[in-house]
Amino acid sequence: FVWILGITYLDHAGSALFPESLLKAFTDDLRNNVYGNPHSQNISSKLTYDTIEHVRYRILQHFHTTAEDYTIIFTSGCTAAIKLIAESFPWIPEGTKEPSSRFCYLTDSHTSVVGMRGITASMNVLSVPITPQEVLLAESRLPAEEQNCMTPHLFSYPAQSNFSGTKYPLSWIQDIKSGKLCPIKAPGKWFVLLDAASYVSSSPLDLGVHQADFIPISFYKIFGFPTGLGALLVNNRIAPLLRKTYFGGGTAAAYLAGEDFYFPRKSISERFEDGTVSFLDIIALKHGFDVLEKLTGGMEKIKQHTFALAHYTYTVLSNLKYANGAPVVRIYSDTDFSSPDVQGPIINFNVLDENGEVLGFSQVDKMASLHNIHVRTGCFCNTGACQMHLDISNEDIQRNLQILLSPKGINKIAFFLDFKITICVALETDVLFMRKNVCESRDNMLVWAIGCKECYRSDGRTDSKEVNVFCCKGIWRNYSQPNQKLQWWRFSLMESFLYSMNLLMQPTFSKPTFSKPLYPFLILSQVTEWPVGNQGLLYDRNWMVVNQNGVCMTQKQEPKLCLIKPSIDLKQKIMVIQAEGMDPICVSLEDNTEKEAVVCESKVCSHRVKTYDCGERIAGWFSMFLGRPCHLIRQSSDMKNKSHQKNTKGLSSAKNISLSLVNEAQYLLINVASILQLKEHISARLEKPLEIEEIIQRFRANIVISAPESFEEEEWAEISVGALQFQVVGPCSRCQIICIDQQSGERNKEILQSLSAARGRKTNFGIYLMNQPLHSSFSDVLSVGSQVLPVLKENTEIQPPTSSEEKCSG
């Protein structure tokens, strides 16, 4: 934050400031990666899509929830998220046979929430404002005959007032949803919109405990960068009920231009994110979360730290007195700043003269500018709270509307006899202030407050006068020079407070989380036999390499991955990883989930998985060999049997089949006879023919068989190998990875072209297999030379040949 040296920035309620390290990490990312439009299917677009999905999980992790409970919909900001709710909520209008819906909102709400009533009015839905006091006095239960009504109503309230910093009870969420608390008497089912934009900038929000239905946020309130990006967190229980009329680019699974036909995408986020999302800004969020953790240690520490600063400032401002004993400021707050659970780090106040009259905000602004202090003045897009705290009636505002709309109305407003203006000072993150900065910033702010009352007297005189200040220790002191005041505040007030805050003000460091598996890291060397587990071959495709954003690295982006040679030692329970020019490194086969591993959640081809980081030592080895920051991650054992499951049509009990970090199935089978036929087409295109073993390696199967006929495997419905029964899932469609020489990492496009020519423009080669979980306590094995008995798709079993030489073997 070197660029704000000499500046006292106190408008964190307006926007946080971004640290230089965030920008550097983000720009380095952009220099090292190519990010394309996520709606395309090329390599750079796939990287963008995968990174965006990783960021979605990072956001959910930040709010202590998962994709099972919430969906992230990216918007242009909190306001756009709130507007989306108003437009898509399943309102029931007046005049129908059913009871009509109600939109109820707290009067201490942001303008964007109050503005929802414009949309509800157009839908013939009644909007009802309610004060905080009325919520507390609301009836607790509806009559029994009305409790079964399913008419949807929406109640909105802020987790933290953007005007005063008051934190409203998060317990209201469950109380209102359960019917224990009814905002207004109306039969039906209540849903809750929790406006968290102000709250999450300096406090942790646990959606695992406080499960609101809608949570709109803006990310610049948390990180300062990027701006123009927000999100709506939608509870998955309400998501299917949302209505949407307009459909933009990327939201339609299919539509017709010539007639009224439209079918939306299945994913809630894709359905509501019209057009291309701001994908580079979304990628920047990942670095925002990393920097936030690194500089602060997390939101709980930010909460405690900023509250300590706010409590100190509140105490000092409350005790500033004129010589006649009159207060220097009037603070507008619903609490006494005694607890961070009920009060956020926002202080809203007016500066008074010695007669108790409010100084105009333009005067206060001038003094703030003189001291290079950045504050916010006005009602802060919260007219309801402004009216409540300043005792301004509706008539007052309406009476002065014409003056407000005049060309110089903004200047005239300070001189209204019946209209009072406030100034808000917000301390929103501890990322900005280390101990020295805090001292200097707070001292500067206090000198400015004294300056306001000294230089702008009620009689218009601007000469300095002596000021009595009552400090927190209860000692009266008299000063007439600003430097003396500054020194006294620093040593009499600030050190006594900062002594108890030292632990909160030191930055802590934590490791970033990496996730997002998509392509497995093949671990099997050639063996004569191998154990079979519930996910396929034991330990097969349990690991993968991810980049600095937690997105998987494939041979498509990094061909050097094929030069890394892992092997498994079952006796020593280790995986040995080797590469030319590198010392071998070992990874334990023991599951590390219960230890201090960084656990993260992501996807494999739309299926959720949990993984954990294998550590910095392993990450350093891979980063050195590949020449770019990366980590090795492993699938977490507690998710193997429930999260990454394949729902494959035609498989009995398919819901119980668990997958490792594969994209389609547990096994991939290829036929040597099919390889031999393909080899003829490839040899015709190459100067130097490929050996059959090299072609087999390119197709990266984990089961290789030798059948009498080429491509006959595509006609099979099932196969048996010993006691193991496999069902055929379907053909494997090949991509450009088969063009990579697995020994050198070099590309040769002729392979894919030969396959396409040989198969009639198709690129299918090999078949996917699944087998049911083992019910025996003893693991089975697959052995080289085992007999393979296939069953045709017509369910006619192929009789075993009389000659053993004619049997399929693998």
mmCIF file of N, CA and C in Angstrom, residues 15-118:
data_model
loop_
_atom_site.group_PDB
_atom_site.id
_atom_site.type_symbol
_atom_site.label_atom_id
_atom_site.label_comp_id
_atom_site.label_asym_id
_atom_site.label_seq_id
_atom_site.Cartn_x
_atom_site.Cartn_y
_atom_site.Cartn_z
ATOM 1 N N SER A 15 -15.413 1.320 -0.391
ATOM 2 C CA SER A 15 -14.607 0.339 -1.115
ATOM 3 C C SER A 15 -13.349 0.057 -0.324
ATOM 4 N N ALA A 16 -12.951 -1.214 -0.320
ATOM 5 C CA ALA A 16 -11.655 -1.564 0.253
ATOM 6 C C ALA A 16 -10.557 -1.133 -0.706
ATOM 7 N N LEU A 17 -9.327 -1.099 -0.235
ATOM 8 C CA LEU A 17 -8.176 -0.820 -1.084
ATOM 9 C C LEU A 17 -7.442 -2.123 -1.362
ATOM 10 N N PHE A 18 -7.007 -2.287 -2.592
ATOM 11 C CA PHE A 18 -6.313 -3.527 -2.953
ATOM 12 C C PHE A 18 -4.819 -3.401 -2.674
ATOM 13 N N PRO A 19 -4.190 -4.468 -2.208
ATOM 14 C CA PRO A 19 -2.747 -4.452 -1.975
ATOM 15 C C PRO A 19 -1.986 -4.686 -3.277
ATOM 16 N N GLU A 20 -0.760 -4.229 -3.310
ATOM 17 C CA GLU A 20 0.073 -4.378 -4.505
ATOM 18 C C GLU A 20 0.308 -5.851 -4.832
ATOM 19 N N SER A 21 0.405 -6.696 -3.808
ATOM 20 C CA SER A 21 0.665 -8.113 -4.043
ATOM 21 C C SER A 21 -0.476 -8.783 -4.789
ATOM 22 N N LEU A 22 -1.711 -8.299 -4.623
ATOM 23 C CA LEU A 22 -2.840 -8.862 -5.364
ATOM 24 C C LEU A 22 -2.686 -8.571 -6.849
ATOM 25 N N LEU A 23 -2.369 -7.332 -7.175
ATOM 26 C CA LEU A 23 -2.193 -6.970 -8.585
ATOM 27 C C LEU A 23 -1.040 -7.735 -9.215
ATOM 28 N N LYS A 24 0.043 -7.886 -8.480
ATOM 29 C CA LYS A 24 1.201 -8.592 -9.030
ATOM 30 C C LYS A 24 0.868 -10.057 -9.311
ATOM 31 N N ALA A 25 0.206 -10.713 -8.357
ATOM 32 C CA ALA A 25 -0.152 -12.116 -8.550
ATOM 33 C C ALA A 25 -1.094 -12.266 -9.739
ATOM 34 N N PHE A 26 -2.023 -11.334 -9.874
ATOM 35 C CA PHE A 26 -2.999 -11.403 -10.966
ATOM 36 C C PHE A 26 -2.331 -11.171 -12.321
ATOM 37 N N THR A 27 -1.510 -10.141 -12.416
ATOM 38 C CA THR A 27 -0.854 -9.857 -13.703
ATOM 39 C C THR A 27 0.151 -10.946 -14.065
ATOM 40 N N ASP A 28 0.826 -11.522 -13.084
ATOM 41 C CA ASP A 28 1.719 -12.651 -13.366
ATOM 42 C C ASP A 28 0.929 -13.825 -13.934
ATOM 43 N N ASP A 29 -0.249 -14.050 -13.378
ATOM 44 C CA ASP A 29 -1.117 -15.118 -13.869
ATOM 45 C C ASP A 29 -1.484 -14.876 -15.326
ATOM 46 N N LEU A 30 -1.861 -13.641 -15.658
ATOM 47 C CA LEU A 30 -2.249 -13.319 -17.028
ATOM 48 C C LEU A 30 -1.067 -13.447 -17.995
ATOM 49 N N ARG A 31 0.123 -13.143 -17.509
ATOM 50 C CA ARG A 31 1.298 -13.263 -18.381
ATOM 51 C C ARG A 31 1.673 -14.723 -18.638
ATOM 52 N N ASN A 32 1.353 -15.590 -17.709
ATOM 53 C CA ASN A 32 1.792 -16.993 -17.813
ATOM 54 C C ASN A 32 0.738 -17.929 -18.392
ATOM 55 N N ASN A 33 -0.490 -17.446 -18.569
ATOM 56 C CA ASN A 33 -1.560 -18.305 -19.063
ATOM 57 C C ASN A 33 -2.376 -17.585 -20.128
ATOM 58 N N VAL A 34 -2.963 -18.345 -21.005
ATOM 59 C CA VAL A 34 -3.858 -17.811 -22.026
ATOM 60 C C VAL A 34 -5.273 -18.204 -21.642
ATOM 61 N N TYR A 35 -6.119 -17.197 -21.372
ATOM 62 C CA TYR A 35 -7.492 -17.441 -20.960
ATOM 63 C C TYR A 35 -8.440 -17.026 -22.082
ATOM 64 N N GLY A 36 -9.172 -17.986 -22.630
ATOM 65 C CA GLY A 36 -10.128 -17.714 -23.687
ATOM 66 C C GLY A 36 -11.542 -17.642 -23.158
ATOM 67 N N ASN A 37 -12.486 -17.381 -24.059
ATOM 68 C CA ASN A 37 -13.895 -17.314 -23.684
ATOM 69 C C ASN A 37 -14.345 -18.680 -23.157
ATOM 70 N N PRO A 38 -14.893 -18.735 -21.962
ATOM 71 C CA PRO A 38 -15.257 -20.034 -21.378
ATOM 72 C C PRO A 38 -16.387 -20.746 -22.116
ATOM 73 N N HIS A 39 -17.076 -20.052 -23.035
ATOM 74 C CA HIS A 39 -18.135 -20.697 -23.800
ATOM 75 C C HIS A 39 -17.591 -21.470 -24.999
ATOM 76 N N SER A 40 -16.301 -21.329 -25.292
ATOM 77 C CA SER A 40 -15.690 -22.103 -26.363
ATOM 78 C C SER A 40 -15.165 -23.419 -25.801
ATOM 79 N N GLN A 41 -14.627 -24.268 -26.694
ATOM 80 C CA GLN A 41 -14.198 -25.598 -26.279
ATOM 81 C C GLN A 41 -12.702 -25.825 -26.470
ATOM 82 N N ASN A 42 -11.951 -24.795 -26.876
ATOM 83 C CA ASN A 42 -10.524 -24.991 -27.088
ATOM 84 C C ASN A 42 -9.766 -25.038 -25.770
ATOM 85 N N ILE A 43 -8.464 -25.245 -25.868
ATOM 86 C CA ILE A 43 -7.659 -25.459 -24.658
ATOM 87 C C ILE A 43 -7.678 -24.244 -23.738
ATOM 88 N N SER A 44 -7.490 -23.049 -24.306
ATOM 89 C CA SER A 44 -7.472 -21.844 -23.461
ATOM 90 C C SER A 44 -8.835 -21.587 -22.847
ATOM 91 N N SER A 45 -9.901 -21.905 -23.583
ATOM 92 C CA SER A 45 -11.253 -21.724 -23.046
ATOM 93 C C SER A 45 -11.536 -22.727 -21.941
ATOM 94 N N LYS A 46 -11.065 -23.952 -22.123
ATOM 95 C CA LYS A 46 -11.246 -24.968 -21.084
ATOM 96 C C LYS A 46 -10.513 -24.573 -19.812
ATOM 97 N N LEU A 47 -9.333 -23.983 -19.961
ATOM 98 C CA LEU A 47 -8.586 -23.512 -18.798
ATOM 99 C C LEU A 47 -9.376 -22.441 -18.059
ATOM 100 N N THR A 48 -9.982 -21.527 -18.817
ATOM 101 C CA THR A 48 -10.794 -20.476 -18.199
ATOM 102 C C THR A 48 -11.978 -21.068 -17.456
ATOM 103 N N TYR A 49 -12.691 -21.988 -18.111
ATOM 104 C CA TYR A 49 -13.859 -22.612 -17.482
ATOM 105 C C TYR A 49 -13.470 -23.327 -16.194
ATOM 106 N N ASP A 50 -12.380 -24.085 -16.257
ATOM 107 C CA ASP A 50 -11.940 -24.828 -15.071
ATOM 108 C C ASP A 50 -11.552 -23.886 -13.940
ATOM 109 N N THR A 51 -10.878 -22.775 -14.289
ATOM 110 C CA THR A 51 -10.457 -21.815 -13.270
ATOM 111 C C THR A 51 -11.663 -21.140 -12.634
ATOM 112 N N ILE A 52 -12.656 -20.803 -13.439
ATOM 113 C CA ILE A 52 -13.880 -20.193 -12.912
ATOM 114 C C ILE A 52 -14.581 -21.147 -11.948
ATOM 115 N N GLU A 53 -14.643 -22.422 -12.326
ATOM 116 C CA GLU A 53 -15.280 -23.396 -11.438
ATOM 117 C C GLU A 53 -14.513 -23.522 -10.124
ATOM 118 N N HIS A 54 -13.194 -23.460 -10.204
ATOM 119 C CA HIS A 54 -12.394 -23.492 -8.979
ATOM 120 C C HIS A 54 -12.696 -22.284 -8.099
ATOM 121 N N VAL A 55 -12.850 -21.106 -8.715
ATOM 122 C CA VAL A 55 -13.153 -19.896 -7.945
ATOM 123 C C VAL A 55 -14.516 -20.021 -7.282
ATOM 124 N N ARG A 56 -15.471 -20.633 -7.958
ATOM 125 C CA ARG A 56 -16.783 -20.844 -7.333
ATOM 126 C C ARG A 56 -16.632 -21.635 -6.035
ATOM 127 N N TYR A 57 -15.828 -22.686 -6.080
ATOM 128 C CA TYR A 57 -15.623 -23.495 -4.881
ATOM 129 C C TYR A 57 -14.873 -22.698 -3.811
ATOM 130 N N ARG A 58 -13.971 -21.837 -4.241
ATOM 131 C CA ARG A 58 -13.218 -21.022 -3.274
ATOM 132 C C ARG A 58 -14.168 -20.068 -2.548
ATOM 133 N N ILE A 59 -15.122 -19.524 -3.270
ATOM 134 C CA ILE A 59 -16.104 -18.635 -2.646
ATOM 135 C C ILE A 59 -16.949 -19.409 -1.645
ATOM 136 N N LEU A 60 -17.427 -20.574 -2.046
ATOM 137 C CA LEU A 60 -18.229 -21.395 -1.137
ATOM 138 C C LEU A 60 -17.432 -21.776 0.104
ATOM 139 N N GLN A 61 -16.163 -22.105 -0.091
ATOM 140 C CA GLN A 61 -15.300 -22.446 1.034
ATOM 141 C C GLN A 61 -15.142 -21.249 1.967
ATOM 142 N N HIS A 62 -15.027 -20.051 1.406
ATOM 143 C CA HIS A 62 -14.880 -18.832 2.207
ATOM 144 C C HIS A 62 -16.090 -18.622 3.116
ATOM 145 N N PHE A 63 -17.250 -19.027 2.627
ATOM 146 C CA PHE A 63 -18.479 -18.854 3.414
ATOM 147 C C PHE A 63 -18.910 -20.145 4.101
ATOM 148 N N HIS A 64 -17.980 -21.090 4.232
ATOM 149 C CA HIS A 64 -18.181 -22.306 5.026
ATOM 150 C C HIS A 64 -19.384 -23.119 4.547
ATOM 151 N N THR A 65 -19.501 -23.271 3.235
ATOM 152 C CA THR A 65 -20.572 -24.084 2.682
ATOM 153 C C THR A 65 -20.042 -24.827 1.464
ATOM 154 N N THR A 66 -20.892 -25.612 0.826
ATOM 155 C CA THR A 66 -20.480 -26.420 -0.317
ATOM 156 C C THR A 66 -21.499 -26.297 -1.437
ATOM 157 N N ALA A 67 -21.149 -26.876 -2.579
ATOM 158 C CA ALA A 67 -22.038 -26.855 -3.738
ATOM 159 C C ALA A 67 -23.276 -27.708 -3.523
ATOM 160 N N GLU A 68 -23.284 -28.527 -2.510
ATOM 161 C CA GLU A 68 -24.495 -29.290 -2.194
ATOM 162 C C GLU A 68 -25.606 -28.371 -1.695
ATOM 163 N N ASP A 69 -25.235 -27.273 -1.073
ATOM 164 C CA ASP A 69 -26.223 -26.371 -0.472
ATOM 165 C C ASP A 69 -26.416 -25.074 -1.243
ATOM 166 N N TYR A 70 -25.366 -24.570 -1.900
ATOM 167 C CA TYR A 70 -25.465 -23.266 -2.548
ATOM 168 C C TYR A 70 -24.883 -23.281 -3.960
ATOM 169 N N THR A 71 -25.429 -22.402 -4.792
ATOM 170 C CA THR A 71 -24.931 -22.169 -6.142
ATOM 171 C C THR A 71 -24.465 -20.728 -6.251
ATOM 172 N N ILE A 72 -23.332 -20.529 -6.910
ATOM 173 C CA ILE A 72 -22.794 -19.190 -7.138
ATOM 174 C C ILE A 72 -23.242 -18.696 -8.503
ATOM 175 N N ILE A 73 -23.898 -17.542 -8.548
ATOM 176 C CA ILE A 73 -24.250 -16.880 -9.805
ATOM 177 C C ILE A 73 -23.483 -15.566 -9.848
ATOM 178 N N PHE A 74 -22.557 -15.431 -10.798
ATOM 179 C CA PHE A 74 -21.785 -14.199 -10.898
ATOM 180 C C PHE A 74 -22.636 -13.090 -11.521
ATOM 181 N N THR A 75 -22.510 -11.890 -10.963
ATOM 182 C CA THR A 75 -23.239 -10.715 -11.437
ATOM 183 C C THR A 75 -22.267 -9.544 -11.536
ATOM 184 N N SER A 76 -22.776 -8.388 -11.940
ATOM 185 C CA SER A 76 -21.920 -7.204 -12.013
ATOM 186 C C SER A 76 -21.737 -6.550 -10.653
ATOM 187 N N GLY A 77 -22.449 -7.016 -9.649
ATOM 188 C CA GLY A 77 -22.314 -6.459 -8.308
ATOM 189 C C GLY A 77 -23.490 -6.873 -7.449
ATOM 190 N N CYS A 78 -23.488 -6.398 -6.215
ATOM 191 C CA CYS A 78 -24.558 -6.734 -5.278
ATOM 192 C C CYS A 78 -25.904 -6.226 -5.774
ATOM 193 N N THR A 79 -25.921 -5.023 -6.344
ATOM 194 C CA THR A 79 -27.173 -4.453 -6.837
ATOM 195 C C THR A 79 -27.777 -5.319 -7.931
ATOM 196 N N ALA A 80 -26.946 -5.778 -8.886
ATOM 197 C CA ALA A 80 -27.445 -6.646 -9.957
ATOM 198 C C ALA A 80 -27.959 -7.964 -9.397
ATOM 199 N N ALA A 81 -27.319 -8.472 -8.352
ATOM 200 C CA ALA A 81 -27.767 -9.711 -7.721
ATOM 201 C C ALA A 81 -29.135 -9.522 -7.076
ATOM 202 N N ILE A 82 -29.341 -8.384 -6.423
ATOM 203 C CA ILE A 82 -30.627 -8.098 -5.785
ATOM 204 C C ILE A 82 -31.719 -7.935 -6.840
ATOM 205 N N LYS A 83 -31.397 -7.261 -7.923
ATOM 206 C CA LYS A 83 -32.367 -7.084 -9.017
ATOM 207 C C LYS A 83 -32.753 -8.437 -9.620
ATOM 208 N N LEU A 84 -31.781 -9.342 -9.721
ATOM 209 C CA LEU A 84 -32.055 -10.677 -10.250
ATOM 210 C C LEU A 84 -33.066 -11.405 -9.370
ATOM 211 N N ILE A 85 -32.919 -11.261 -8.059
ATOM 212 C CA ILE A 85 -33.863 -11.903 -7.138
ATOM 213 C C ILE A 85 -35.268 -11.360 -7.356
ATOM 214 N N ALA A 86 -35.379 -10.034 -7.442
ATOM 215 C CA ALA A 86 -36.695 -9.412 -7.623
ATOM 216 C C ALA A 86 -37.363 -9.894 -8.901
ATOM 217 N N GLU A 87 -36.580 -10.091 -9.951
ATOM 218 C CA GLU A 87 -37.131 -10.488 -11.242
ATOM 219 C C GLU A 87 -37.473 -11.970 -11.325
ATOM 220 N N SER A 88 -36.783 -12.806 -10.555
ATOM 221 C CA SER A 88 -36.949 -14.250 -10.718
ATOM 222 C C SER A 88 -37.661 -14.941 -9.560
ATOM 223 N N PHE A 89 -37.916 -14.233 -8.457
ATOM 224 C CA PHE A 89 -38.599 -14.858 -7.325
ATOM 225 C C PHE A 89 -40.007 -15.285 -7.760
ATOM 226 N N PRO A 90 -40.490 -16.430 -7.290
ATOM 227 C CA PRO A 90 -41.796 -16.943 -7.732
ATOM 228 C C PRO A 90 -42.976 -16.237 -7.070
ATOM 229 N N TRP A 91 -43.122 -14.933 -7.333
ATOM 230 C CA TRP A 91 -44.196 -14.149 -6.729
ATOM 231 C C TRP A 91 -45.566 -14.648 -7.182
ATOM 232 N N ILE A 92 -46.538 -14.574 -6.299
ATOM 233 C CA ILE A 92 -47.942 -14.797 -6.651
ATOM 234 C C ILE A 92 -48.641 -13.446 -6.524
ATOM 235 N N PRO A 93 -49.110 -12.875 -7.636
ATOM 236 C CA PRO A 93 -49.665 -11.518 -7.599
ATOM 237 C C PRO A 93 -51.043 -11.468 -6.947
ATOM 238 N N GLU A 94 -51.471 -10.244 -6.677
ATOM 239 C CA GLU A 94 -52.819 -10.013 -6.174
ATOM 240 C C GLU A 94 -53.830 -10.394 -7.260
ATOM 241 N N GLY A 95 -55.024 -10.786 -6.819
ATOM 242 C CA GLY A 95 -56.087 -11.046 -7.770
ATOM 243 C C GLY A 95 -56.195 -12.476 -8.235
ATOM 244 N N THR A 96 -55.327 -13.368 -7.732
ATOM 245 C CA THR A 96 -55.444 -14.783 -8.089
ATOM 246 C C THR A 96 -56.243 -15.513 -7.012
ATOM 247 N N LYS A 97 -56.543 -16.779 -7.276
ATOM 248 C CA LYS A 97 -57.295 -17.575 -6.314
ATOM 249 C C LYS A 97 -56.473 -17.888 -5.073
ATOM 250 N N GLU A 98 -55.139 -17.926 -5.256
ATOM 251 C CA GLU A 98 -54.247 -18.216 -4.133
ATOM 252 C C GLU A 98 -53.958 -16.947 -3.341
ATOM 253 N N PRO A 99 -53.578 -17.072 -2.073
ATOM 254 C CA PRO A 99 -53.123 -15.902 -1.314
ATOM 255 C C PRO A 99 -51.909 -15.280 -2.005
ATOM 256 N N SER A 100 -51.830 -13.975 -2.068
ATOM 257 C CA SER A 100 -50.760 -13.293 -2.803
ATOM 258 C C SER A 100 -49.497 -13.182 -1.965
ATOM 259 N N SER A 101 -48.386 -13.020 -2.675
ATOM 260 C CA SER A 101 -47.073 -12.900 -2.032
ATOM 261 C C SER A 101 -46.886 -11.518 -1.428
ATOM 262 N N ARG A 102 -45.928 -11.423 -0.505
ATOM 263 C CA ARG A 102 -45.536 -10.155 0.092
ATOM 264 C C ARG A 102 -44.017 -10.019 0.039
ATOM 265 N N PHE A 103 -43.575 -8.799 -0.266
ATOM 266 C CA PHE A 103 -42.152 -8.463 -0.156
ATOM 267 C C PHE A 103 -41.993 -7.547 1.048
ATOM 268 N N CYS A 104 -41.298 -8.032 2.056
ATOM 269 C CA CYS A 104 -41.114 -7.282 3.297
ATOM 270 C C CYS A 104 -39.630 -6.972 3.463
ATOM 271 N N TYR A 105 -39.311 -5.722 3.775
ATOM 272 C CA TYR A 105 -37.906 -5.345 3.918
ATOM 273 C C TYR A 105 -37.718 -4.452 5.136
ATOM 274 N N LEU A 106 -36.542 -4.557 5.732
ATOM 275 C CA LEU A 106 -36.190 -3.728 6.880
ATOM 276 C C LEU A 106 -35.960 -2.294 6.403
ATOM 277 N N THR A 107 -36.453 -1.332 7.154
ATOM 278 C CA THR A 107 -36.274 0.065 6.750
ATOM 279 C C THR A 107 -34.799 0.460 6.747
ATOM 280 N N ASP A 108 -33.977 -0.206 7.570
ATOM 281 C CA ASP A 108 -32.534 0.034 7.581
ATOM 282 C C ASP A 108 -31.903 -0.835 6.488
ATOM 283 N N SER A 109 -32.268 -0.575 5.236
ATOM 284 C CA SER A 109 -31.777 -1.351 4.097
ATOM 285 C C SER A 109 -31.168 -0.434 3.053
ATOM 286 N N HIS A 110 -30.272 -1.006 2.273
ATOM 287 C CA HIS A 110 -29.647 -0.282 1.175
ATOM 288 C C HIS A 110 -30.687 0.082 0.116
ATOM 289 N N THR A 111 -30.435 1.147 -0.607
ATOM 290 C CA THR A 111 -31.337 1.586 -1.666
ATOM 291 C C THR A 111 -31.654 0.464 -2.648
ATOM 292 N N SER A 112 -30.678 -0.378 -2.945
ATOM 293 C CA SER A 112 -30.881 -1.451 -3.914
ATOM 294 C C SER A 112 -31.953 -2.436 -3.461
ATOM 295 N N VAL A 113 -32.051 -2.658 -2.144
ATOM 296 C CA VAL A 113 -33.091 -3.544 -1.623
ATOM 297 C C VAL A 113 -34.448 -2.861 -1.691
ATOM 298 N N VAL A 114 -34.516 -1.617 -1.258
ATOM 299 C CA VAL A 114 -35.781 -0.879 -1.301
ATOM 300 C C VAL A 114 -36.276 -0.771 -2.740
ATOM 301 N N GLY A 115 -35.325 -0.647 -3.671
ATOM 302 C CA GLY A 115 -35.684 -0.527 -5.081
ATOM 303 C C GLY A 115 -36.356 -1.753 -5.661
ATOM 304 N N MET A 116 -36.281 -2.873 -4.975
ATOM 305 C CA MET A 116 -36.968 -4.077 -5.440
ATOM 306 C C MET A 116 -38.479 -3.868 -5.521
ATOM 307 N N ARG A 117 -38.991 -2.938 -4.726
ATOM 308 C CA ARG A 117 -40.438 -2.735 -4.707
ATOM 309 C C ARG A 117 -40.951 -2.183 -6.032
ATOM 310 N N GLY A 118 -40.073 -1.572 -6.826
ATOM 311 C CA GLY A 118 -40.477 -1.131 -8.155
ATOM 312 C C GLY A 118 -40.825 -2.303 -9.050
#
